[in-house]
CSV table of C-alpha atoms and ligand atoms in Angstrom, one decimal:
chain,number,residue,atom,x,y,z
A,29,MET,CA,-35.8,-34.8,77.2
A,30,LYS,CA,-36.1,-30.9,76.9
A,31,ARG,CA,-34.4,-28.8,79.1
A,32,LYS,CA,-36.9,-27.0,81.4
A,33,MET,CA,-36.5,-23.0,81.2
A,34,ALA,CA,-37.9,-20.4,83.5
A,35,LYS,CA,-40.9,-18.6,81.7
A,36,ILE,CA,-40.1,-15.0,82.0
A,37,ALA,CA,-42.4,-11.9,81.5
A,38,VAL,CA,-40.4,-8.1,80.8
A,39,LEU,CA,-42.2,-5.3,81.9
A,40,VAL,CA,-41.6,-2.2,79.7
A,41,SER,CA,-42.4,1.5,79.2
A,42,GLY,CA,-40.2,2.8,76.6
A,43,GLY,CA,-37.6,2.1,73.9
A,44,GLY,CA,-36.7,-1.5,75.2
A,45,THR,CA,-33.0,-1.4,74.5
A,46,ASN,CA,-33.1,-3.8,77.7
A,47,LEU,CA,-35.6,-6.0,76.0
A,48,GLN,CA,-33.7,-6.0,72.9
A,49,ALA,CA,-30.6,-7.1,75.0
A,50,LEU,CA,-32.5,-10.2,76.5
A,51,ILE,CA,-33.6,-11.0,73.1
A,52,ASP,CA,-30.3,-11.1,71.6
A,53,ALA,CA,-28.8,-12.9,74.6
A,54,GLU,CA,-31.7,-15.7,74.2
A,55,LYS,CA,-30.7,-16.1,70.4
A,56,SER,CA,-26.8,-16.2,71.4
A,57,GLY,CA,-27.2,-18.4,74.1
A,58,ILE,CA,-26.0,-16.0,76.9
A,59,ILE,CA,-29.5,-16.7,78.3
A,60,SER,CA,-29.9,-20.7,78.3
A,61,SER,CA,-32.4,-21.3,81.5
A,62,GLY,CA,-35.4,-19.0,80.5
A,63,LYS,CA,-37.3,-17.9,77.7
A,64,ILE,CA,-39.4,-14.8,77.5
A,65,MET,CA,-42.8,-15.6,77.0
A,66,LEU,CA,-44.9,-12.0,77.2
A,67,VAL,CA,-43.7,-8.2,77.4
A,68,ILE,CA,-46.1,-6.2,78.8
A,69,SER,CA,-46.1,-2.3,78.6
A,70,ASN,CA,-48.1,0.4,80.4
A,71,LYS,CA,-47.9,2.6,77.4
A,72,PRO,CA,-49.5,1.5,74.2
A,73,ASP,CA,-46.8,3.6,72.3
A,74,ALA,CA,-43.9,2.1,73.4
A,75,TYR,CA,-41.3,0.8,71.0
A,76,ALA,CA,-40.5,-2.0,73.0
A,77,LEU,CA,-43.9,-3.2,72.0
A,78,THR,CA,-42.4,-3.3,68.2
A,79,ARG,CA,-39.3,-4.9,69.5
A,80,ALA,CA,-41.2,-7.8,71.2
A,81,GLU,CA,-43.4,-8.4,68.0
A,82,ASN,CA,-40.3,-8.5,65.5
A,83,ALA,CA,-39.2,-11.3,67.8
A,84,GLY,CA,-42.1,-13.2,67.9
A,85,ILE,CA,-42.9,-12.7,71.3
A,86,LYS,CA,-46.8,-12.1,72.9
A,87,THR,CA,-47.5,-8.4,74.0
A,88,ALA,CA,-50.0,-7.1,76.1
A,89,VAL,CA,-50.6,-3.3,77.1
A,90,VAL,CA,-51.9,-2.3,80.7
A,91,CYS,CA,-52.5,1.3,81.1
A,92,LYS,CA,-52.6,2.9,84.4
A,93,ASN,CA,-55.0,5.3,83.6
A,94,LYS,CA,-57.8,2.9,82.4
A,95,TYR,CA,-57.9,1.8,85.9
A,96,LYS,CA,-59.4,3.3,89.0
A,97,THR,CA,-56.9,2.0,91.5
A,98,VAL,CA,-53.1,1.0,91.8
A,99,HIS,CA,-54.8,-2.4,92.8
A,100,GLY,CA,-56.6,-2.6,89.6
A,101,PHE,CA,-54.0,-2.0,87.5
A,102,GLU,CA,-51.3,-4.4,89.4
A,103,ASN,CA,-54.4,-7.2,89.4
A,104,ALA,CA,-54.4,-6.7,85.4
A,105,ILE,CA,-50.8,-7.4,85.4
A,106,LYS,CA,-51.1,-10.2,88.1
A,107,LYS,CA,-53.6,-12.0,85.9
A,108,LEU,CA,-51.7,-12.0,83.0
A,109,ILE,CA,-48.5,-13.3,85.0
A,110,GLU,CA,-50.8,-16.0,85.9
A,111,GLU,CA,-52.7,-17.0,82.6
A,112,ASN,CA,-49.2,-17.2,81.1
A,113,GLU,CA,-47.6,-19.0,83.8
A,114,ILE,CA,-44.9,-17.2,84.1
A,115,ASP,CA,-42.0,-17.6,86.4
A,116,PHE,CA,-40.3,-14.6,86.7
A,117,ILE,CA,-40.4,-10.8,86.2
A,118,VAL,CA,-37.9,-8.6,84.7
A,119,LEU,CA,-38.4,-4.9,84.8
A,120,ALA,CA,-36.7,-3.1,81.8
A,121,GLY,CA,-37.1,0.2,81.9
A,122,PHE,CA,-40.7,-0.2,83.5
A,123,MET,CA,-41.2,3.4,84.9
A,124,CYS,CA,-43.9,2.5,87.4
A,125,ILE,CA,-43.4,1.5,91.1
A,126,LEU,CA,-45.0,-1.6,92.0
A,127,SER,CA,-46.9,-1.5,95.3
A,128,GLU,CA,-46.1,-4.2,98.4
A,129,ASP,CA,-49.1,-5.8,97.7
A,130,PHE,CA,-47.7,-6.9,94.5
A,131,THR,CA,-44.0,-7.4,95.2
A,132,LYS,CA,-44.9,-9.7,98.1
A,133,ALA,CA,-46.7,-11.9,95.6
A,134,PHE,CA,-43.4,-12.6,93.9
A,135,PRO,CA,-40.9,-12.6,96.7
A,136,LYS,CA,-37.4,-13.0,94.6
A,137,LYS,CA,-39.0,-13.3,91.6
A,138,ILE,CA,-38.9,-9.8,90.2
A,139,ILE,CA,-35.8,-8.5,89.2
A,140,ASN,CA,-35.1,-4.6,88.1
A,141,VAL,CA,-32.3,-2.7,86.1
A,142,HIS,CA,-31.6,0.5,87.3
A,143,PRO,CA,-28.8,3.2,85.6
A,144,SER,CA,-26.5,4.1,89.0
A,145,LEU,CA,-24.4,2.1,91.3
A,146,ILE,CA,-27.2,1.9,94.2
A,147,PRO,CA,-27.5,3.0,96.7
A,148,SER,CA,-26.4,6.4,95.1
A,149,PHE,CA,-29.2,8.2,92.9
A,150,CYS,CA,-32.1,6.0,93.3
A,151,GLY,CA,-35.3,5.3,95.0
A,152,LYS,CA,-38.3,7.5,94.0
A,153,GLY,CA,-38.1,10.1,91.2
A,154,PHE,CA,-34.9,8.7,90.2
A,155,TYR,CA,-35.5,7.2,86.8
A,156,GLY,CA,-34.6,7.2,83.1
A,157,LEU,CA,-32.5,10.2,82.2
A,158,HIS,CA,-33.0,12.1,85.6
A,159,VAL,CA,-30.7,9.3,87.0
A,160,HIS,CA,-27.8,10.8,84.9
A,161,GLU,CA,-28.6,14.4,85.3
A,162,ALA,CA,-28.2,13.8,89.2
A,163,ALA,CA,-24.8,11.8,88.9
A,164,LEU,CA,-23.7,15.1,86.7
A,165,ALA,CA,-25.0,17.5,88.9
A,166,TYR,CA,-23.4,16.0,92.1
A,167,GLY,CA,-20.1,15.7,90.3
A,168,VAL,CA,-19.4,11.9,90.8
A,169,LYS,CA,-16.4,10.7,88.7
A,170,VAL,CA,-17.7,7.0,88.5
A,171,THR,CA,-21.3,5.8,87.9
A,172,GLY,CA,-22.9,2.5,86.4
A,173,ALA,CA,-25.7,0.3,86.5
A,174,THR,CA,-27.4,-2.2,89.4
A,175,VAL,CA,-29.4,-5.4,88.7
A,176,HIS,CA,-31.4,-5.7,91.7
A,177,PHE,CA,-34.4,-8.0,93.1
A,178,VAL,CA,-37.5,-6.3,93.8
A,179,ASN,CA,-39.3,-5.7,97.1
A,180,GLU,CA,-41.5,-3.1,98.5
A,181,ILE,CA,-38.7,-0.4,98.8
A,182,PRO,CA,-38.2,1.4,95.3
A,183,ASP,CA,-34.8,0.3,94.0
A,184,GLY,CA,-34.2,-1.0,97.6
A,185,GLY,CA,-33.9,-5.1,97.0
A,186,GLU,CA,-30.8,-7.3,97.4
A,187,ILE,CA,-28.3,-6.5,94.4
A,188,ILE,CA,-27.4,-9.6,91.9
A,189,MET,CA,-25.2,-7.4,89.7
A,190,GLN,CA,-23.6,-4.2,89.7
A,191,LYS,CA,-20.9,-2.4,86.8
A,192,ALA,CA,-19.2,0.6,87.2
A,193,VAL,CA,-18.7,3.2,83.9
A,194,ALA,CA,-16.4,6.3,84.2
A,195,ILE,CA,-17.9,9.6,83.7
A,196,ARG,CA,-16.0,11.9,81.1
A,197,ASP,CA,-15.2,15.7,81.6
A,198,ASN,CA,-17.6,16.6,78.7
A,199,ASP,CA,-20.5,14.1,79.5
A,200,THR,CA,-23.7,15.4,79.1
A,201,PRO,CA,-26.9,13.3,80.5
A,202,GLU,CA,-27.6,11.8,76.9
A,203,THR,CA,-24.3,10.8,76.4
A,204,LEU,CA,-23.9,9.3,79.7
A,205,GLN,CA,-27.1,7.3,79.7
A,206,LYS,CA,-26.2,5.9,76.3
A,207,ARG,CA,-22.8,4.6,77.8
A,208,VAL,CA,-24.1,3.3,80.9
A,209,MET,CA,-26.5,1.5,78.5
A,210,ARG,CA,-24.1,0.1,76.3
A,211,LEU,CA,-21.3,-0.6,78.6
A,212,ALA,CA,-23.5,-1.8,81.8
A,213,GLU,CA,-27.0,-2.4,81.7
A,214,TRP,CA,-27.1,-4.7,78.2
A,215,LYS,CA,-24.2,-6.6,79.8
A,216,ILE,CA,-25.2,-7.1,83.2
A,217,LEU,CA,-29.0,-7.5,82.9
A,218,PRO,CA,-28.8,-10.7,80.7
A,219,LEU,CA,-25.9,-12.2,82.9
A,220,ALA,CA,-28.2,-11.6,86.1
A,221,VAL,CA,-31.6,-13.2,84.0
A,222,GLU,CA,-29.4,-16.1,83.6
A,223,LYS,CA,-28.2,-16.3,86.9
A,224,VAL,CA,-31.6,-16.2,88.4
A,225,CYS,CA,-33.3,-18.4,86.0
A,226,ALA,CA,-30.8,-21.0,86.4
A,227,ASP,CA,-31.2,-20.9,90.2
A,228,LEU,CA,-35.1,-21.1,89.5
A,229,ILE,CA,-35.2,-23.8,87.4
A,230,GLY,CA,-32.7,-25.5,90.0
A,231,LYS,CA,-35.3,-25.1,92.5
A,232,MET,CA,-38.5,-26.2,90.4
A,233,LYS,CA,-37.0,-29.5,89.2
B,305,LIG,C1,-32.9,2.3,81.2
B,305,LIG,O1,-31.8,3.3,81.1
B,305,LIG,C2,-33.3,1.8,82.7
B,305,LIG,O2,-32.2,1.3,83.5
B,305,LIG,C3,-33.8,2.7,83.3
B,305,LIG,O3,-34.6,3.3,81.9
B,305,LIG,C4,-33.8,3.1,80.9
B,305,LIG,C5,-34.9,2.3,79.9
B,305,LIG,O4,-34.3,2.0,78.6
B,305,LIG,N1,-34.8,2.5,84.1
B,305,LIG,C6,-35.1,3.1,85.5
B,305,LIG,O5,-34.6,4.2,85.4
B,305,LIG,C7,-36.0,2.4,86.6
B,305,LIG,N2,-35.8,3.1,87.7
B,305,LIG,P1,-35.0,1.3,77.8
B,305,LIG,O6,-36.4,1.3,77.4
B,305,LIG,O7,-34.1,1.5,76.2
B,305,LIG,O8,-34.3,-0.4,78.1
């Protein structure tokens, strides 16, 4: 009998290198308990959509500015999640903060990758390159990445995995961002996805 797999939706906004890491991890067997069924972007021009199409994954675009309220925007995402019978949501460079209304609808079923060692440099206003600018401005010698469950507190949900990355004297926000992605995010996100999917299908049996 075919093994049960958790159906995954990945929410993106930009380049999609973390999405690519997930696609590659599925191909190589690092992720074997889940399958990416849908990629949703809030930006129509996100390169992540091309990555999904190249991998034969269904895509959808839900633009925030097309809706009068956050509720309307989130309901459109919820509808896609339900229509596609998604079990598990991964935020991979998704640059919108989801409301309590949304996160409460999927308890322990949404995870996010954040480019710092939470609780440092996280929460509202800390996203993308800004996180690395803040780490360099503070002068920390070690940073990294965190994968965590998503709840109503931005970057405040239970931590699943973390990986540290050393900061170099000559780092710029851009060099640091690339190294944190390569050494930490692209490694721990697939491992965390596999871990949570394995737990979920255990529970789904
Ligand atoms: C990644 O560094 C991700 O951790 C970060 O944005 C980048 C997206 O890159 N996410 C956040 O800052 C969320 N708070 P990608 O589109 O190439 O995966």
